[in-house]
PDB file of C-alpha atoms in Angstrom:
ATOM      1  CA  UNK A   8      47.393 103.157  99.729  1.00 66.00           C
ATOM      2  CA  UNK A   9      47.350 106.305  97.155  1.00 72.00           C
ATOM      3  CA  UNK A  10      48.072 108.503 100.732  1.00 77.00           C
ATOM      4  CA  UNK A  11      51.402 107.318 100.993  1.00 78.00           C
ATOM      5  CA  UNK A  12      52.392 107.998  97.608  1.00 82.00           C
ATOM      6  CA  UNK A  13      53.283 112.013  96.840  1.00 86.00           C
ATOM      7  CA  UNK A  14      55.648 114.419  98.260  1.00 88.00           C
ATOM      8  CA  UNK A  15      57.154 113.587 102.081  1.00 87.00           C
ATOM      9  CA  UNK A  16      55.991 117.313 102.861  1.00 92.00           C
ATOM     10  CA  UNK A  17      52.460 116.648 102.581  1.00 94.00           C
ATOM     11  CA  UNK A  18      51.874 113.242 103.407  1.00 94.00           C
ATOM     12  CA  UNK A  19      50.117 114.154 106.813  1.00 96.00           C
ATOM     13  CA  UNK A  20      47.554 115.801 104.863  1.00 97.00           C
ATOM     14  CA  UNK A  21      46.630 113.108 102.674  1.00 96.00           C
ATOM     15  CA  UNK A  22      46.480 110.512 104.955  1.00 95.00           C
ATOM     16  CA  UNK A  23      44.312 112.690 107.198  1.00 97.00           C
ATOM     17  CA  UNK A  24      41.908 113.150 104.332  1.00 97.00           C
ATOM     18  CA  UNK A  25      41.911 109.519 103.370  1.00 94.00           C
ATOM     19  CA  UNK A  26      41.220 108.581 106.326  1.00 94.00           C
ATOM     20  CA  UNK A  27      38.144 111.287 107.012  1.00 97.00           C
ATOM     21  CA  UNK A  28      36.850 110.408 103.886  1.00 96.00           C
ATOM     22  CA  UNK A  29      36.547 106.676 104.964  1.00 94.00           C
ATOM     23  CA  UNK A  30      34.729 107.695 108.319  1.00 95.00           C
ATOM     24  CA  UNK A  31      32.385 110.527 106.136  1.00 96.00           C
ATOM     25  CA  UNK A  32      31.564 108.252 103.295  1.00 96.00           C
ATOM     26  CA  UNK A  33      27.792 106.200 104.215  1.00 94.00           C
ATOM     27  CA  UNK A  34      29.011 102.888 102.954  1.00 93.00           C
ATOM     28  CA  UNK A  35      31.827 102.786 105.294  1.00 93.00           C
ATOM     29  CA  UNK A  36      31.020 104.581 107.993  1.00 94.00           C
ATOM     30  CA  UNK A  37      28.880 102.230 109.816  1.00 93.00           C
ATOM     31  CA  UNK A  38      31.150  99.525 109.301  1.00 92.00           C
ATOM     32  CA  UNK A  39      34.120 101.902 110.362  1.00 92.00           C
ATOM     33  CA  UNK A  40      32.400 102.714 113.461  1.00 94.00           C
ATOM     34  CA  UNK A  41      31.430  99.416 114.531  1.00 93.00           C
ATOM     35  CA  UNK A  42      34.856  97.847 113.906  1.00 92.00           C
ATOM     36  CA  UNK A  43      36.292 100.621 116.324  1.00 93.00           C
ATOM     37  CA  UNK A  44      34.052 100.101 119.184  1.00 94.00           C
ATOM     38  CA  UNK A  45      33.785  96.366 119.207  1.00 95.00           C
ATOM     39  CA  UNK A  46      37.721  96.818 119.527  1.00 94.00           C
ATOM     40  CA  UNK A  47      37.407  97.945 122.439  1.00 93.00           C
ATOM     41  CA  UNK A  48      34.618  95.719 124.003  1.00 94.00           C
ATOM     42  CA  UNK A  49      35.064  92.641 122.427  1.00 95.00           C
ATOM     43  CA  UNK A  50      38.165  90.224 122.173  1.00 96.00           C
ATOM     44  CA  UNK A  51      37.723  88.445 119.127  1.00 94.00           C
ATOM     45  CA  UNK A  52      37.169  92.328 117.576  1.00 93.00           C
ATOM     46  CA  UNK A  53      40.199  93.830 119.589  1.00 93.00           C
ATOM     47  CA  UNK A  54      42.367  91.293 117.705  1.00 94.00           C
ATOM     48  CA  UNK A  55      41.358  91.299 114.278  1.00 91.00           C
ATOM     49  CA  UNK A  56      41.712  95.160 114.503  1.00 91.00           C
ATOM     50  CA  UNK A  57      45.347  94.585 116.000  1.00 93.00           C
ATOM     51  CA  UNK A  58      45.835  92.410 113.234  1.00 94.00           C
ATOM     52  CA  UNK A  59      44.640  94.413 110.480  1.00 90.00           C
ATOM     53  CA  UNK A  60      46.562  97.060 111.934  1.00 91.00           C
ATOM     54  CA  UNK A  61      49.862  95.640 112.298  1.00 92.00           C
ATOM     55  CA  UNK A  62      49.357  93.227 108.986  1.00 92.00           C
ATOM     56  CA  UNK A  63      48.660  95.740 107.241  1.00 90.00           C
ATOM     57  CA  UNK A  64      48.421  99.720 107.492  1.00 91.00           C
ATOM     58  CA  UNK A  65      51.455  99.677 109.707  1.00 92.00           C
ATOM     59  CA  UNK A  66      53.400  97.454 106.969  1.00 93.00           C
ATOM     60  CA  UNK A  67      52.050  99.485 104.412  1.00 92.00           C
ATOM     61  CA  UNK A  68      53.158 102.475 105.966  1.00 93.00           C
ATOM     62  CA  UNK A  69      56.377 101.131 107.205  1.00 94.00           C
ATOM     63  CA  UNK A  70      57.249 100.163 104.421  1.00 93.00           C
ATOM     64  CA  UNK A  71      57.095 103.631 102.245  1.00 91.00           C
ATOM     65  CA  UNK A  72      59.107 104.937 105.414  1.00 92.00           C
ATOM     66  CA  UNK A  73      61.762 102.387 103.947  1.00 94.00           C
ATOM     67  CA  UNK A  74      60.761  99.362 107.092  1.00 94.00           C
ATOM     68  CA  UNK A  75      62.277  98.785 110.290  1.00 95.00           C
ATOM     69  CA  UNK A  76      61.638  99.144 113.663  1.00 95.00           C
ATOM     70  CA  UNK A  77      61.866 103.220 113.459  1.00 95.00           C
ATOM     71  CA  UNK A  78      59.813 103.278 110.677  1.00 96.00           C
ATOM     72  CA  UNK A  79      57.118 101.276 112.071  1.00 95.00           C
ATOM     73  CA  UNK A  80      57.113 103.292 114.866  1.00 96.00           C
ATOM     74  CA  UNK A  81      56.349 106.421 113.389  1.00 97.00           C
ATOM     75  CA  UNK A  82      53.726 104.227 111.623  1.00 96.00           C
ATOM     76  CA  UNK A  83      52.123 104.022 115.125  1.00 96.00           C
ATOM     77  CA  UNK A  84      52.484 107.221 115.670  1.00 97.00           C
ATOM     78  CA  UNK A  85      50.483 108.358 112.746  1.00 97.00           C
ATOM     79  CA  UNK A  86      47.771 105.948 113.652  1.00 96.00           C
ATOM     80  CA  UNK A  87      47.365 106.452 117.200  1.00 97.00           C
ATOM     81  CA  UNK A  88      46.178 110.121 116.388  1.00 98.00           C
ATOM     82  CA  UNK A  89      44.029 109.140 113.932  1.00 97.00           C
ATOM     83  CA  UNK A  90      42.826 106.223 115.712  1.00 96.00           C
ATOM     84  CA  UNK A  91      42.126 108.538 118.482  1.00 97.00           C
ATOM     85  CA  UNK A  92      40.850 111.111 116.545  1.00 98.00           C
ATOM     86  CA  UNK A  93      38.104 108.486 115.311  1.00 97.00           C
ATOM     87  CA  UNK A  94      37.438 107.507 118.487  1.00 97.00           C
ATOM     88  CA  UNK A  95      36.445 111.229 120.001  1.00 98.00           C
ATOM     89  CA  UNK A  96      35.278 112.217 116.655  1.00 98.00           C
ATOM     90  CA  UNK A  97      33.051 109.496 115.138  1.00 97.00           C
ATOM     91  CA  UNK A  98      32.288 106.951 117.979  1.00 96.00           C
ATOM     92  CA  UNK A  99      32.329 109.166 121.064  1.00 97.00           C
ATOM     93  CA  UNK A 100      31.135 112.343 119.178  1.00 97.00           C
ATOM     94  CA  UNK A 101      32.680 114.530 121.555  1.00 98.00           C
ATOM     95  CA  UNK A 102      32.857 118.787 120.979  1.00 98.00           C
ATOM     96  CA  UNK A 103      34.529 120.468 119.589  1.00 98.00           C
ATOM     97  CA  UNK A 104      36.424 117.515 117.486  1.00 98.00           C
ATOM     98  CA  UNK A 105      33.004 115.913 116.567  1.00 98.00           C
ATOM     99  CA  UNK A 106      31.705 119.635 115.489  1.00 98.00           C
ATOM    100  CA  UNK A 107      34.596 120.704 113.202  1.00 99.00           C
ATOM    101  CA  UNK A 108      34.882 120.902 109.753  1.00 97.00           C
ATOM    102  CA  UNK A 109      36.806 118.179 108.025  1.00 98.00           C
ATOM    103  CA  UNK A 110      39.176 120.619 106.583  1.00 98.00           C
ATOM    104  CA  UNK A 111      39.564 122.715 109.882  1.00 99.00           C
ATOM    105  CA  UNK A 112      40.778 118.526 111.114  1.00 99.00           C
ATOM    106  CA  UNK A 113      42.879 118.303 108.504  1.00 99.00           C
ATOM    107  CA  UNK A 114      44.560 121.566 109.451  1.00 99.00           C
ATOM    108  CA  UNK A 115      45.155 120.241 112.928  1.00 99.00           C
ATOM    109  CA  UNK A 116      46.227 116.995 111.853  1.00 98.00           C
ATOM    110  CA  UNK A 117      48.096 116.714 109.277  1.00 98.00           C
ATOM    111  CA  UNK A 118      51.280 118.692 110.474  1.00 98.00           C
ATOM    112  CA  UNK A 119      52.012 115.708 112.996  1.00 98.00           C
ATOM    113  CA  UNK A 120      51.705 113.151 111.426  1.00 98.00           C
ATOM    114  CA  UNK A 121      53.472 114.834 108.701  1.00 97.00           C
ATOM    115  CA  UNK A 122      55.871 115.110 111.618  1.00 98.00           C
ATOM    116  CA  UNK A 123      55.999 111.692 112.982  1.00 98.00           C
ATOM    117  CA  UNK A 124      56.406 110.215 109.530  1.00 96.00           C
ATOM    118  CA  UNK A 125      59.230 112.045 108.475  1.00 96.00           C
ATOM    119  CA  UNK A 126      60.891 114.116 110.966  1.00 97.00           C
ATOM    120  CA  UNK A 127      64.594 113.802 112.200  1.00 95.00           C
ATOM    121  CA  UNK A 128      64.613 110.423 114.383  1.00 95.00           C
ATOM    122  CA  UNK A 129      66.709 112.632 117.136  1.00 96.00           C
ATOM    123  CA  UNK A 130      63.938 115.442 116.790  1.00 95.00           C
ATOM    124  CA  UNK A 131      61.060 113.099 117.454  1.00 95.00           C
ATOM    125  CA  UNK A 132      63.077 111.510 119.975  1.00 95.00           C
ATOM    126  CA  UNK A 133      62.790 107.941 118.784  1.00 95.00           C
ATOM    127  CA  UNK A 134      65.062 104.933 120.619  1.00 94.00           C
ATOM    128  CA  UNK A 135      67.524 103.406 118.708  1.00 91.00           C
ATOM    129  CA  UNK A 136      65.035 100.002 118.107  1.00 88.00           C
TER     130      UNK A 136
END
């Protein structure tokens, strides 16, 4: 995952566009947006996508966090808002999210998960896991 590798100040950003790109690019879109609403509807779907979330973005990310149960954490953190961002954005295409520019979403973005990754543990607030 070239997102996770760079300076910790601007790791938000590059996830964010990593991730956009993957939901604006044709030959994963579709695919992208199925996957995230059979999640939701179907249970064979809603477990593969737990899987591949917890197998493997939240390991990968985890693990440049340096692992444990904070770290993954934070991972979740990072991928609830852009799970959710996907959702309103890309499946539910609702305004204003689904009318910005990418950029003006990575502007938004990006400083939180920026924040959630690599914050103080006592500033985010995390329990002692």
């Amino acid at each position: 995952m070239a997102a996770l590798e760079g300076p910790a100040d601007s790791i938000g950003e590059r996830m964010v566009r990593v991730y956009l790109k993957m939901w604006e690019t044709p030959d994963t879109a579709a695919s992208m947006r199925v996957m995230l609403q059979s999640a939701t509807s179907n249970s064979d779907a809603h477990v593969a996508f737990r899987t591949f979330m917890q197998d493997y973005v939240l390991t990968a990310v985890s693990g440049v966090l340096g692992g444990g149960e904070q770290a993954r954490l934070r991972a979740m953190l990072a991928a609830s808002s852009l799970v959710g961002t996907a959702m309103l954005r890309y499946v539910m295409a609702v305004p204003p999210l689904a009318t910005l520019d990418g950029e003006q979403v990575v502007a938004l973005l990006a400083p939180t998960l920026t924040r959630y990754l690599t914050a103080d543990a006592d500033e985010l607030g995390l329990p002692a896991l």
